[in-house]
mmCIF file of C-alpha atoms and ligand atoms in Angstrom:
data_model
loop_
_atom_site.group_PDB
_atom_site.id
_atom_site.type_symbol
_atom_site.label_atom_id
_atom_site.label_comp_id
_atom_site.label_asym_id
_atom_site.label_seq_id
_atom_site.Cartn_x
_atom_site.Cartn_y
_atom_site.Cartn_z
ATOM 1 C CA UNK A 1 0.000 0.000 0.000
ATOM 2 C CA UNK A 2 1.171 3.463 -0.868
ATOM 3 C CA UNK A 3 0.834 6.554 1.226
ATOM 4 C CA UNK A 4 1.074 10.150 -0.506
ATOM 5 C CA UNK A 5 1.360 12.973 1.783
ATOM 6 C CA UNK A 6 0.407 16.514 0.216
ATOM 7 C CA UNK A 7 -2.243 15.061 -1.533
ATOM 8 C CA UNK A 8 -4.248 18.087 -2.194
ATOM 9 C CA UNK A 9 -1.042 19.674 -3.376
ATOM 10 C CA UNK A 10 0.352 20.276 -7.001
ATOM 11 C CA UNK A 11 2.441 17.107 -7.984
ATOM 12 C CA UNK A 12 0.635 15.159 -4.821
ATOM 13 C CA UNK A 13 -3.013 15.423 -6.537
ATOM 14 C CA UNK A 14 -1.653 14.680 -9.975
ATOM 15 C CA UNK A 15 0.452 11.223 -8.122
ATOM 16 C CA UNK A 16 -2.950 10.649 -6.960
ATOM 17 C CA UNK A 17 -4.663 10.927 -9.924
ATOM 18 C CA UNK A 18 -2.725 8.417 -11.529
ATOM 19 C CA UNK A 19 -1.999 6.289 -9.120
ATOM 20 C CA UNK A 20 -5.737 5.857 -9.037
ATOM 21 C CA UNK A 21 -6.131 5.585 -12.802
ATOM 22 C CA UNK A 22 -3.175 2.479 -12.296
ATOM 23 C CA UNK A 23 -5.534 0.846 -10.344
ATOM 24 C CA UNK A 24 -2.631 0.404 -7.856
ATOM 25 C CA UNK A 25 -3.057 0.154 -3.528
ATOM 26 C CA UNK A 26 -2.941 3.702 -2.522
ATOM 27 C CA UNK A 27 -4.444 6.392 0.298
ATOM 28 C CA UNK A 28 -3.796 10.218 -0.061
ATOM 29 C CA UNK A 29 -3.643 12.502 3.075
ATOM 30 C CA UNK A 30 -3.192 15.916 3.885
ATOM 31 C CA UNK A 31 -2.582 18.799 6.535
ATOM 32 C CA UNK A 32 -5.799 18.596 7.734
ATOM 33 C CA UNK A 33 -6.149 14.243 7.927
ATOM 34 C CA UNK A 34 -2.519 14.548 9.242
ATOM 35 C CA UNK A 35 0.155 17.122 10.490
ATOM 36 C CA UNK A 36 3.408 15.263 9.928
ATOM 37 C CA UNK A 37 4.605 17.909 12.757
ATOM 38 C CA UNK A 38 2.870 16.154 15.263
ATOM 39 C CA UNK A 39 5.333 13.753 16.386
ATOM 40 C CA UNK A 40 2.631 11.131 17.957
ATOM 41 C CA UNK A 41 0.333 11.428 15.475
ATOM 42 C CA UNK A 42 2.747 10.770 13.109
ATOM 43 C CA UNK A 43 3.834 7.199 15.108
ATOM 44 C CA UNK A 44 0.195 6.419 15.950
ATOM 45 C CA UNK A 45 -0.807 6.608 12.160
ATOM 46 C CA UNK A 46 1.758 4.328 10.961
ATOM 47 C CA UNK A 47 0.882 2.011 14.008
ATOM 48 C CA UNK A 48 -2.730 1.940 12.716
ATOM 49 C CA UNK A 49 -1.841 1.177 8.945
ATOM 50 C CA UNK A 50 0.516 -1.489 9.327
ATOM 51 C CA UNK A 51 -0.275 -1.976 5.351
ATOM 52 C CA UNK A 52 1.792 0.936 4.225
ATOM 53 C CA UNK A 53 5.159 -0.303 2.523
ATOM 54 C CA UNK A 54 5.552 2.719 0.108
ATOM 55 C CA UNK A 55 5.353 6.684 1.038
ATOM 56 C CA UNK A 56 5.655 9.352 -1.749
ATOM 57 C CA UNK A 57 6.212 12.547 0.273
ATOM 58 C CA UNK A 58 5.072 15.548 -1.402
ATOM 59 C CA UNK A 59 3.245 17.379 1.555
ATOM 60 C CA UNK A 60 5.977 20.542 2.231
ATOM 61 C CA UNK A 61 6.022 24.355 2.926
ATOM 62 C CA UNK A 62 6.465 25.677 -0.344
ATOM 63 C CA UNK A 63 6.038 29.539 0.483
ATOM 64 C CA UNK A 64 10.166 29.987 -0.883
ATOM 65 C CA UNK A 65 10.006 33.979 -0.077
ATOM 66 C CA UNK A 66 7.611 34.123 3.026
ATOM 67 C CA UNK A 67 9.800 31.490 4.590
ATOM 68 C CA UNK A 68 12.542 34.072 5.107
ATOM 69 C CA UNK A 69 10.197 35.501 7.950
ATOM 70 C CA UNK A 70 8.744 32.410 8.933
ATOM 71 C CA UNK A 71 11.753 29.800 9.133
ATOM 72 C CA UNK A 72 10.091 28.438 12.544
ATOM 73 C CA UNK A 73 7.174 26.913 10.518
ATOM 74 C CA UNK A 74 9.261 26.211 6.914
ATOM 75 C CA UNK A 75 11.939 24.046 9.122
ATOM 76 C CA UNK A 76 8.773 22.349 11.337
ATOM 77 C CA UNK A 77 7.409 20.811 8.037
ATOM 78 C CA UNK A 78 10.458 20.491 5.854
ATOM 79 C CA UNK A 79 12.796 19.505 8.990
ATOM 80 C CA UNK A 80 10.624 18.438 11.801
ATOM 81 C CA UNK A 81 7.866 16.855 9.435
ATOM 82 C CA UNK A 82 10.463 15.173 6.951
ATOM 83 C CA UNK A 83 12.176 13.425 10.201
ATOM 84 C CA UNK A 84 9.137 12.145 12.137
ATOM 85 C CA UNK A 85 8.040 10.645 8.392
ATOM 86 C CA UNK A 86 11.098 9.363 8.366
ATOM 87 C CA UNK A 87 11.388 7.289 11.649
ATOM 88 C CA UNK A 88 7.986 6.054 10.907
ATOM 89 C CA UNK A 89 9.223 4.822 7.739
ATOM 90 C CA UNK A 90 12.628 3.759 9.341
ATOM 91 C CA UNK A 91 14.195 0.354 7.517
ATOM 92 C CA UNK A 92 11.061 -1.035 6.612
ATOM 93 C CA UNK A 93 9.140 1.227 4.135
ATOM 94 C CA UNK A 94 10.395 2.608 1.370
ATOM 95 C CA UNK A 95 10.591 6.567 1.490
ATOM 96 C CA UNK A 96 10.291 8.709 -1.885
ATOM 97 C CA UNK A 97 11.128 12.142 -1.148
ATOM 98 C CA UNK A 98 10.677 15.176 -3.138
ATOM 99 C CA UNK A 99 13.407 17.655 -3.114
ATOM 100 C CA UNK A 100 14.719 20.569 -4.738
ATOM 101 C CA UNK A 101 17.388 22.389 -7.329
ATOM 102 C CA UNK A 102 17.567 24.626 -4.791
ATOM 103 C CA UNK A 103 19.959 22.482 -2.441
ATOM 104 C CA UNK A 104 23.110 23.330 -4.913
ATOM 105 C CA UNK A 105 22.749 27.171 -4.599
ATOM 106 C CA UNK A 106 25.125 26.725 -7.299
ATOM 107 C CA UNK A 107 25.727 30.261 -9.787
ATOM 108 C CA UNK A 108 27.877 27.820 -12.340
ATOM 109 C CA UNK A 109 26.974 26.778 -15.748
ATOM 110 C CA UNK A 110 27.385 23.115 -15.932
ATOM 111 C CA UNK A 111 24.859 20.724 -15.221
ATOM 112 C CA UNK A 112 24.549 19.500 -11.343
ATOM 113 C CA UNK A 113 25.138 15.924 -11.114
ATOM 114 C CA UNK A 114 23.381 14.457 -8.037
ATOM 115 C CA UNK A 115 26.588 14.259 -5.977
ATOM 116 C CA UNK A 116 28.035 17.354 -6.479
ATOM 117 C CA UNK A 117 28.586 20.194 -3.693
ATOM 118 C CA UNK A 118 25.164 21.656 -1.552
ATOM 119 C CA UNK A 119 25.701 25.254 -0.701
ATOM 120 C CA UNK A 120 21.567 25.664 0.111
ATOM 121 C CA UNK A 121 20.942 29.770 0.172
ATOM 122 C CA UNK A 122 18.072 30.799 2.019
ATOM 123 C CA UNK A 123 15.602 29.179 4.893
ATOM 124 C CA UNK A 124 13.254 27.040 1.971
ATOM 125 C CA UNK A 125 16.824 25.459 0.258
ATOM 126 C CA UNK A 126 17.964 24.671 3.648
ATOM 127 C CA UNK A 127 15.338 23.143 4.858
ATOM 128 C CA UNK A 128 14.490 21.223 1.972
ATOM 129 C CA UNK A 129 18.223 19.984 2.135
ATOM 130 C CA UNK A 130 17.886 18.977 5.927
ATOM 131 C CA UNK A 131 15.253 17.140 4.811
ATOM 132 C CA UNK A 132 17.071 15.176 2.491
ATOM 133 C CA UNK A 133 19.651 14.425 5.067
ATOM 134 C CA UNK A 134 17.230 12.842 7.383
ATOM 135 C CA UNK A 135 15.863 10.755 4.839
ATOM 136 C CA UNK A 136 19.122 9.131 4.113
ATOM 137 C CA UNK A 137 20.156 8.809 7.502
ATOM 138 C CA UNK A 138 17.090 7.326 8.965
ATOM 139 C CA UNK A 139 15.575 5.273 5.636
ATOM 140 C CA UNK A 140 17.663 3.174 3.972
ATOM 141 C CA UNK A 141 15.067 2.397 1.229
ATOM 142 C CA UNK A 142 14.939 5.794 -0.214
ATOM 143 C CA UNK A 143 14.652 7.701 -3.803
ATOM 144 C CA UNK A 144 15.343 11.679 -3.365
ATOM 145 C CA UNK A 145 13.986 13.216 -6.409
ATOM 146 C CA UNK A 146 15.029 16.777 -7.161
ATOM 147 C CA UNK A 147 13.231 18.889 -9.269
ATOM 148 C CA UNK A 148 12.357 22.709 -10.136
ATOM 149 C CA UNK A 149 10.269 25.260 -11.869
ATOM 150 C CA UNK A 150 7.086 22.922 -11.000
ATOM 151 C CA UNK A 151 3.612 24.201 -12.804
ATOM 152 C CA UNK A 152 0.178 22.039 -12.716
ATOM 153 C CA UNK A 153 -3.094 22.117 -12.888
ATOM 154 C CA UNK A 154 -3.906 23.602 -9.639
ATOM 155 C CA UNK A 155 -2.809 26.912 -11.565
ATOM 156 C CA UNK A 156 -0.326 28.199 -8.638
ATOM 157 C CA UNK A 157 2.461 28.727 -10.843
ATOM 158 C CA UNK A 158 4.516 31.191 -12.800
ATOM 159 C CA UNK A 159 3.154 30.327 -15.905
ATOM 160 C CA UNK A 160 -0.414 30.715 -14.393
ATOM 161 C CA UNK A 161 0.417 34.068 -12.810
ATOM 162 C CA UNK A 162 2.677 35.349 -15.893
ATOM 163 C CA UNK A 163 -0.988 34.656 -17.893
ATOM 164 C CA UNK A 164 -3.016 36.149 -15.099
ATOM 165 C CA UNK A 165 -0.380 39.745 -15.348
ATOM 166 C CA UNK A 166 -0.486 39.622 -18.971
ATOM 167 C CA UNK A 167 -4.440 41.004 -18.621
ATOM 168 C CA UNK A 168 -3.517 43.443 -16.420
ATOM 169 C CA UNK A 169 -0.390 44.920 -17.682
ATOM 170 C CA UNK A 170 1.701 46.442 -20.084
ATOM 171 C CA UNK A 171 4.959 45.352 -19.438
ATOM 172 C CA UNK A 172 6.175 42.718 -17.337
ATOM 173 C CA UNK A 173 9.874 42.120 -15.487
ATOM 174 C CA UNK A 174 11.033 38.702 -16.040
ATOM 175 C CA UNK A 175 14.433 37.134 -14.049
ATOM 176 C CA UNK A 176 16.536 36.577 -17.165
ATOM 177 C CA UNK A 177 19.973 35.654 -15.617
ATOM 178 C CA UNK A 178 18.158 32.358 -13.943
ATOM 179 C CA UNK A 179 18.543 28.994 -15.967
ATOM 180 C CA UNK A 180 16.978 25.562 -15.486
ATOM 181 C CA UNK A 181 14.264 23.615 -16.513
ATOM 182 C CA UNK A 182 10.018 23.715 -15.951
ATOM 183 C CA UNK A 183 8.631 20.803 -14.696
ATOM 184 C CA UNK A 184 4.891 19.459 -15.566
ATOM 185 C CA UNK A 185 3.572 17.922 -12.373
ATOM 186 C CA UNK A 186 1.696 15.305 -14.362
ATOM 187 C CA UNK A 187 4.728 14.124 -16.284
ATOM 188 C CA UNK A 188 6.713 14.168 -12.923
ATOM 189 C CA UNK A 189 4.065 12.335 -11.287
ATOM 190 C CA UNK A 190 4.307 9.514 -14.137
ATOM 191 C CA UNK A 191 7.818 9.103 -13.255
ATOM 192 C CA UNK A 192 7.364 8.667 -9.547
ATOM 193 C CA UNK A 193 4.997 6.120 -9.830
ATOM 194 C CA UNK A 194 7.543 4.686 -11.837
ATOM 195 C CA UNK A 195 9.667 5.208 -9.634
ATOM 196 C CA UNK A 196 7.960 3.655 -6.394
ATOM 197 C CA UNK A 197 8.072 -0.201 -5.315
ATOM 198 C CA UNK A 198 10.443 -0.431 -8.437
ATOM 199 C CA UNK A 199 13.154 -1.194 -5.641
ATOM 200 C CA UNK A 200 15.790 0.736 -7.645
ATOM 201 C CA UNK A 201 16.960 3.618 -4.289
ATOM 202 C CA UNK A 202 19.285 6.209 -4.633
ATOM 203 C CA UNK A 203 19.124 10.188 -5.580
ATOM 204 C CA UNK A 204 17.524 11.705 -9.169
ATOM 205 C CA UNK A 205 16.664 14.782 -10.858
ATOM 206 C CA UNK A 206 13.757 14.952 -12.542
ATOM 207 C CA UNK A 207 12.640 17.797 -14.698
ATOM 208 C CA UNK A 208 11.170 17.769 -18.271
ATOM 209 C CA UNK A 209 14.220 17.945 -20.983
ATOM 210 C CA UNK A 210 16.063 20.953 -22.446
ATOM 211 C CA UNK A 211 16.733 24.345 -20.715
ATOM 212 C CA UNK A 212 15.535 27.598 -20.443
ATOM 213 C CA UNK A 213 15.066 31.319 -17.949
ATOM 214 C CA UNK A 214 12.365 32.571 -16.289
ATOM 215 C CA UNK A 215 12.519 35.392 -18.944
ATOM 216 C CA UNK A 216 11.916 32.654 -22.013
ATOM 217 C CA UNK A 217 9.669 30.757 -20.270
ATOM 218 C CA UNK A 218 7.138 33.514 -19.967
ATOM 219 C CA UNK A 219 7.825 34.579 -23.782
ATOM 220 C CA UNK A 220 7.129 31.048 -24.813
ATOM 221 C CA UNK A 221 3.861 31.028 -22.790
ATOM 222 C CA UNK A 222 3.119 34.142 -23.553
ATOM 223 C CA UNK A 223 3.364 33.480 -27.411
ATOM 224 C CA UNK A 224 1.312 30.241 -27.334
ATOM 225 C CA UNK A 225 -1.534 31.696 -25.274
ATOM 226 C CA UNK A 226 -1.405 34.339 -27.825
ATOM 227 C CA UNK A 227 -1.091 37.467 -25.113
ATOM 228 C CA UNK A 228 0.413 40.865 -26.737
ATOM 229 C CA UNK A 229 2.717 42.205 -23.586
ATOM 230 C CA UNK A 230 6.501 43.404 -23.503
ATOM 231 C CA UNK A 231 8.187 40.994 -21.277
ATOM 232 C CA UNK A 232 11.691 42.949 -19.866
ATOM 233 C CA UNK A 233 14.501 41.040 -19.039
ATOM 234 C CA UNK A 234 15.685 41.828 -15.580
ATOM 235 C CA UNK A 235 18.850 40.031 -13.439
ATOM 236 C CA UNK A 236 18.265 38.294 -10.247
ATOM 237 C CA UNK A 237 19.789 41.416 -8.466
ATOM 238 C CA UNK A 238 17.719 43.798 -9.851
ATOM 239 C CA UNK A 239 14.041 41.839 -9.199
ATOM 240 C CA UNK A 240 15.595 41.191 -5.796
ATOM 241 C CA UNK A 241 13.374 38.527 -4.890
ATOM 242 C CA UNK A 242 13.351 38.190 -0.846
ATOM 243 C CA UNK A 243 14.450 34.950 -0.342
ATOM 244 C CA UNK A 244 18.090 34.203 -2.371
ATOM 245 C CA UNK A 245 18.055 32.007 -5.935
ATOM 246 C CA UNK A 246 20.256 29.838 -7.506
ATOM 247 C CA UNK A 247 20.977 31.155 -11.055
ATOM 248 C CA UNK A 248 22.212 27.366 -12.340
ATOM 249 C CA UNK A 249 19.158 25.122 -11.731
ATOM 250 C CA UNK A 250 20.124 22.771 -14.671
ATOM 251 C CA UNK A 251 20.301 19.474 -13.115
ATOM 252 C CA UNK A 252 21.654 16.338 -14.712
ATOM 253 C CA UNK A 253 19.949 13.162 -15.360
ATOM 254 C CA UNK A 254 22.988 11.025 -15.290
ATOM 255 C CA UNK A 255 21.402 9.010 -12.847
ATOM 256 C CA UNK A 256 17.680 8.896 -13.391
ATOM 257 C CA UNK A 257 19.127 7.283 -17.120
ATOM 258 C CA UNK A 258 21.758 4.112 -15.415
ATOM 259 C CA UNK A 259 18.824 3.732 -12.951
ATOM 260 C CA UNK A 260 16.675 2.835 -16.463
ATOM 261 C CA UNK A 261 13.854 5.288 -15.575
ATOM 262 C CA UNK A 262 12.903 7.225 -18.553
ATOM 263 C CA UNK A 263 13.119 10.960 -18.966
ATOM 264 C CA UNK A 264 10.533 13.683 -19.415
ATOM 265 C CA UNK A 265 9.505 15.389 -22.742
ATOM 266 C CA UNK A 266 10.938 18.864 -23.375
ATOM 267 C CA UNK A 267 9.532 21.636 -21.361
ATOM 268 C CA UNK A 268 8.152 23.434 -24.584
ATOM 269 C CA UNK A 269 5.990 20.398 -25.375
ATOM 270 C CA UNK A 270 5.197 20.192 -21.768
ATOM 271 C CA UNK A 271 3.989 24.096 -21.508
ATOM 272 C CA UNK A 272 1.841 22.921 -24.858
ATOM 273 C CA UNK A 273 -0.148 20.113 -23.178
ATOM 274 C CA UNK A 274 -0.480 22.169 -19.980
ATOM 275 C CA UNK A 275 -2.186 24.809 -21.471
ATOM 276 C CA UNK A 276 -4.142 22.787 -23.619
ATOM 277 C CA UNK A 277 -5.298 21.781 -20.417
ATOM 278 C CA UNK A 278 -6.495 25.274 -19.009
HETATM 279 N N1 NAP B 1 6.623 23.889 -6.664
HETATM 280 C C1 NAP B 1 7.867 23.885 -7.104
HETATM 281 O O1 NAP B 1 8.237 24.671 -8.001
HETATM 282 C C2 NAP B 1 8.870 22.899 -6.543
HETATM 283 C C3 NAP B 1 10.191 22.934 -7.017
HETATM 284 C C4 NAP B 1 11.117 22.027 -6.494
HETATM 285 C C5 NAP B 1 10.724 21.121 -5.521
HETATM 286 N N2 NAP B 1 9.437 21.125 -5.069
HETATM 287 C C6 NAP B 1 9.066 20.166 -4.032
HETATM 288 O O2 NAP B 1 8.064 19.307 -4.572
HETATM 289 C C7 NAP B 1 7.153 18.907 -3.543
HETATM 290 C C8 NAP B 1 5.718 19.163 -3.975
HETATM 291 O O3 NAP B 1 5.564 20.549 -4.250
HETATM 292 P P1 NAP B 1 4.139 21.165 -4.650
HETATM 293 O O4 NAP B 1 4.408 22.314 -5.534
HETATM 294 O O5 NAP B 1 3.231 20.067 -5.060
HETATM 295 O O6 NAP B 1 3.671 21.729 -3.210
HETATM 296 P P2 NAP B 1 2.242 22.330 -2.802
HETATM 297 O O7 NAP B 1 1.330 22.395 -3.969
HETATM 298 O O8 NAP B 1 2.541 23.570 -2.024
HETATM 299 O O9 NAP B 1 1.665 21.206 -1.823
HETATM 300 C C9 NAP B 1 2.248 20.967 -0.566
HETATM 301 C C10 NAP B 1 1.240 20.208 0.267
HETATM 302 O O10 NAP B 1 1.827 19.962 1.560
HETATM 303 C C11 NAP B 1 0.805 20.093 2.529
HETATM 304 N N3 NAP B 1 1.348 20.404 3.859
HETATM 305 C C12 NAP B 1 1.900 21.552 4.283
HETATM 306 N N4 NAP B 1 2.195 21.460 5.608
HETATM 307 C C13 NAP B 1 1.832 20.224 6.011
HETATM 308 C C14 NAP B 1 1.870 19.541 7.262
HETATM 309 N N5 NAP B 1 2.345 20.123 8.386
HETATM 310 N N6 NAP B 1 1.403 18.277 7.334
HETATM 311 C C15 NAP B 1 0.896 17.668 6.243
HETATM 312 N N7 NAP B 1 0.815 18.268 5.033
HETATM 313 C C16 NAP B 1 1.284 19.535 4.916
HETATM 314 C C17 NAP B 1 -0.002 21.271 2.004
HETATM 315 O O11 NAP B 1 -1.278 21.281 2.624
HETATM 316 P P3 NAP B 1 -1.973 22.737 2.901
HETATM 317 O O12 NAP B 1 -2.149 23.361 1.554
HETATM 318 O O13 NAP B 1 -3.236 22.351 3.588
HETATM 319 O O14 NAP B 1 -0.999 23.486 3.774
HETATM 320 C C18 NAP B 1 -0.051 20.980 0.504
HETATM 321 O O15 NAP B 1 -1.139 20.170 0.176
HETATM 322 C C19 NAP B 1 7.620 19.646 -2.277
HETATM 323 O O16 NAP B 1 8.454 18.811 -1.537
HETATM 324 C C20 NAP B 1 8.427 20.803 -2.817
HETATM 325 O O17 NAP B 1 9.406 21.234 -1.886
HETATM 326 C C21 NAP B 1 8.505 21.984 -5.571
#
């Protein structure tokens, strides 16, 4: 049986989704059918559903920029939550845990393989690294999947809100200096039920193929959606986001390819089928 946490989340609804559509052994909760920072709730769950072998984590605190004032409750879900998920789990079930680009706060221009160095900038990279820390050291059985620049369905996205501007404004400042890939929640969630009770642990990065900036991204949209707006290219210093950002997200696949799992499409053909979706 397979546990998703964060399943009224982005990539947790679409895991859900299709995890239901596979006809495969699976229950979804969320926040409010379980706070994964209550320590004995956590413990008396997993002692009431002794049939859980399998747990795809995607329940986090993804509020990157508020975290910065509110690193108590970012590092009580990503930290605290992560950990007391993990115990539960311990040597027995199989942990797949979602993680982030951010972890390399890396400004280079190479692709990041899996193993190289994690300088984490800001309270959301940190914690999300902490969290992958725990999960190693407490779960044998464990994938870590890294990936980035998510958009879905649930429409709380850049792309979505890049769309949503475009009606309001002229012009628009897009991050230009910022380069990795999008990632369509449903074609990530295809590979993590790939991915789970396929027995094959270790650390991936998953993102759909190619590479891009913020600032083409929303030109791309922008073009297929057919919206008229002047989209200026700003650096990272000058939008001066509140929490800090990597500007080399592109993440290698070196692994997710000797570990046989397949790769996703390219993020143009992914932003086609999303919005062909909306
Ligand atoms: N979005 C991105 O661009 C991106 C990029 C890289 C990595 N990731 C990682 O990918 C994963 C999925 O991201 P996402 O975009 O799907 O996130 P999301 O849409 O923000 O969903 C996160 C879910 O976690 C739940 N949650 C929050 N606190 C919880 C708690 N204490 N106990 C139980 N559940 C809790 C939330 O419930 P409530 O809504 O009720 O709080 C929400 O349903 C996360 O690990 C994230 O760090 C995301």
């Amino acid at each position: 049986m397979i546990l998703v946490t964060g399943a009224k989340g982005q990539v947790g609804g679409d895991v859900c989704a299709l995890l239901k559509q596979q006809n495969r052994a699976f229950f979804g909760i969320d926040a409010d059918t379980l706070d994964l920072t209550d320590e004995e709730r956590v413990r008396a769950f997993f002692d009431a559903h002794r049939e859980i072998t399998s747990v795809i984590h995607c329940a986090a605190y993804t509020a990157v920029d508020k975290a910065e004032d509110d690193f108590e409750a970012c590092a009580r879900v990503n930290v605290t939550g992560t950990t007391y998920l993990a115990e539960a789990c311990g040597s027995d079930i199989e942990l797949l845990y979602l993680s982030s680009d951010y972890v390399f706060g890396s400004d280079g221009g190479e692709p990041l393989e899996t193993d190289d160095p994690k300088t984490p900038r800001g309270v959301y990279a940190k914690s999300k690294y902490a969290g992958e820390l725990a999960v190693e050291l407490l779960c044998p059985k464990h994938y870590i999947v890294r990936t980035s620049w998510v958009f879905g369905e649930q429409d709380r996205n850049f792309i979505a809100t890049i769309l949503r501007l475009a009606d309001t404004h002229d012009t628009l400042r897009v991050v230009v200096d910022q380069v990795g890939a999008p990632t369509y929640s449903r074609h990530l969630a295809k590979l993590l039920c790939s991915m789970i009770e396929s027995g094959k642990y270790g650390v991936f990065h998953a993102t759909n193929e190619g590479e891009c900036s913020w600032f083409e991204l929303a030109q791309f949209a922008l073009s297929l959606a057919g919206k008229a707006v002047t989209v200026l290219p700003v650096t990272t210093e000058d939008y001066a986001a509140k929490a800090p950002r990597p500007k080399n997200s592109r993440l290698s696949k070196r692994s997710l390819d000797e570990a046989g799992f397949s790769r996703l499409p390219a993020w143009e053909d992914a932003v086609k089928e999303y919005l062909s979706h909306r």
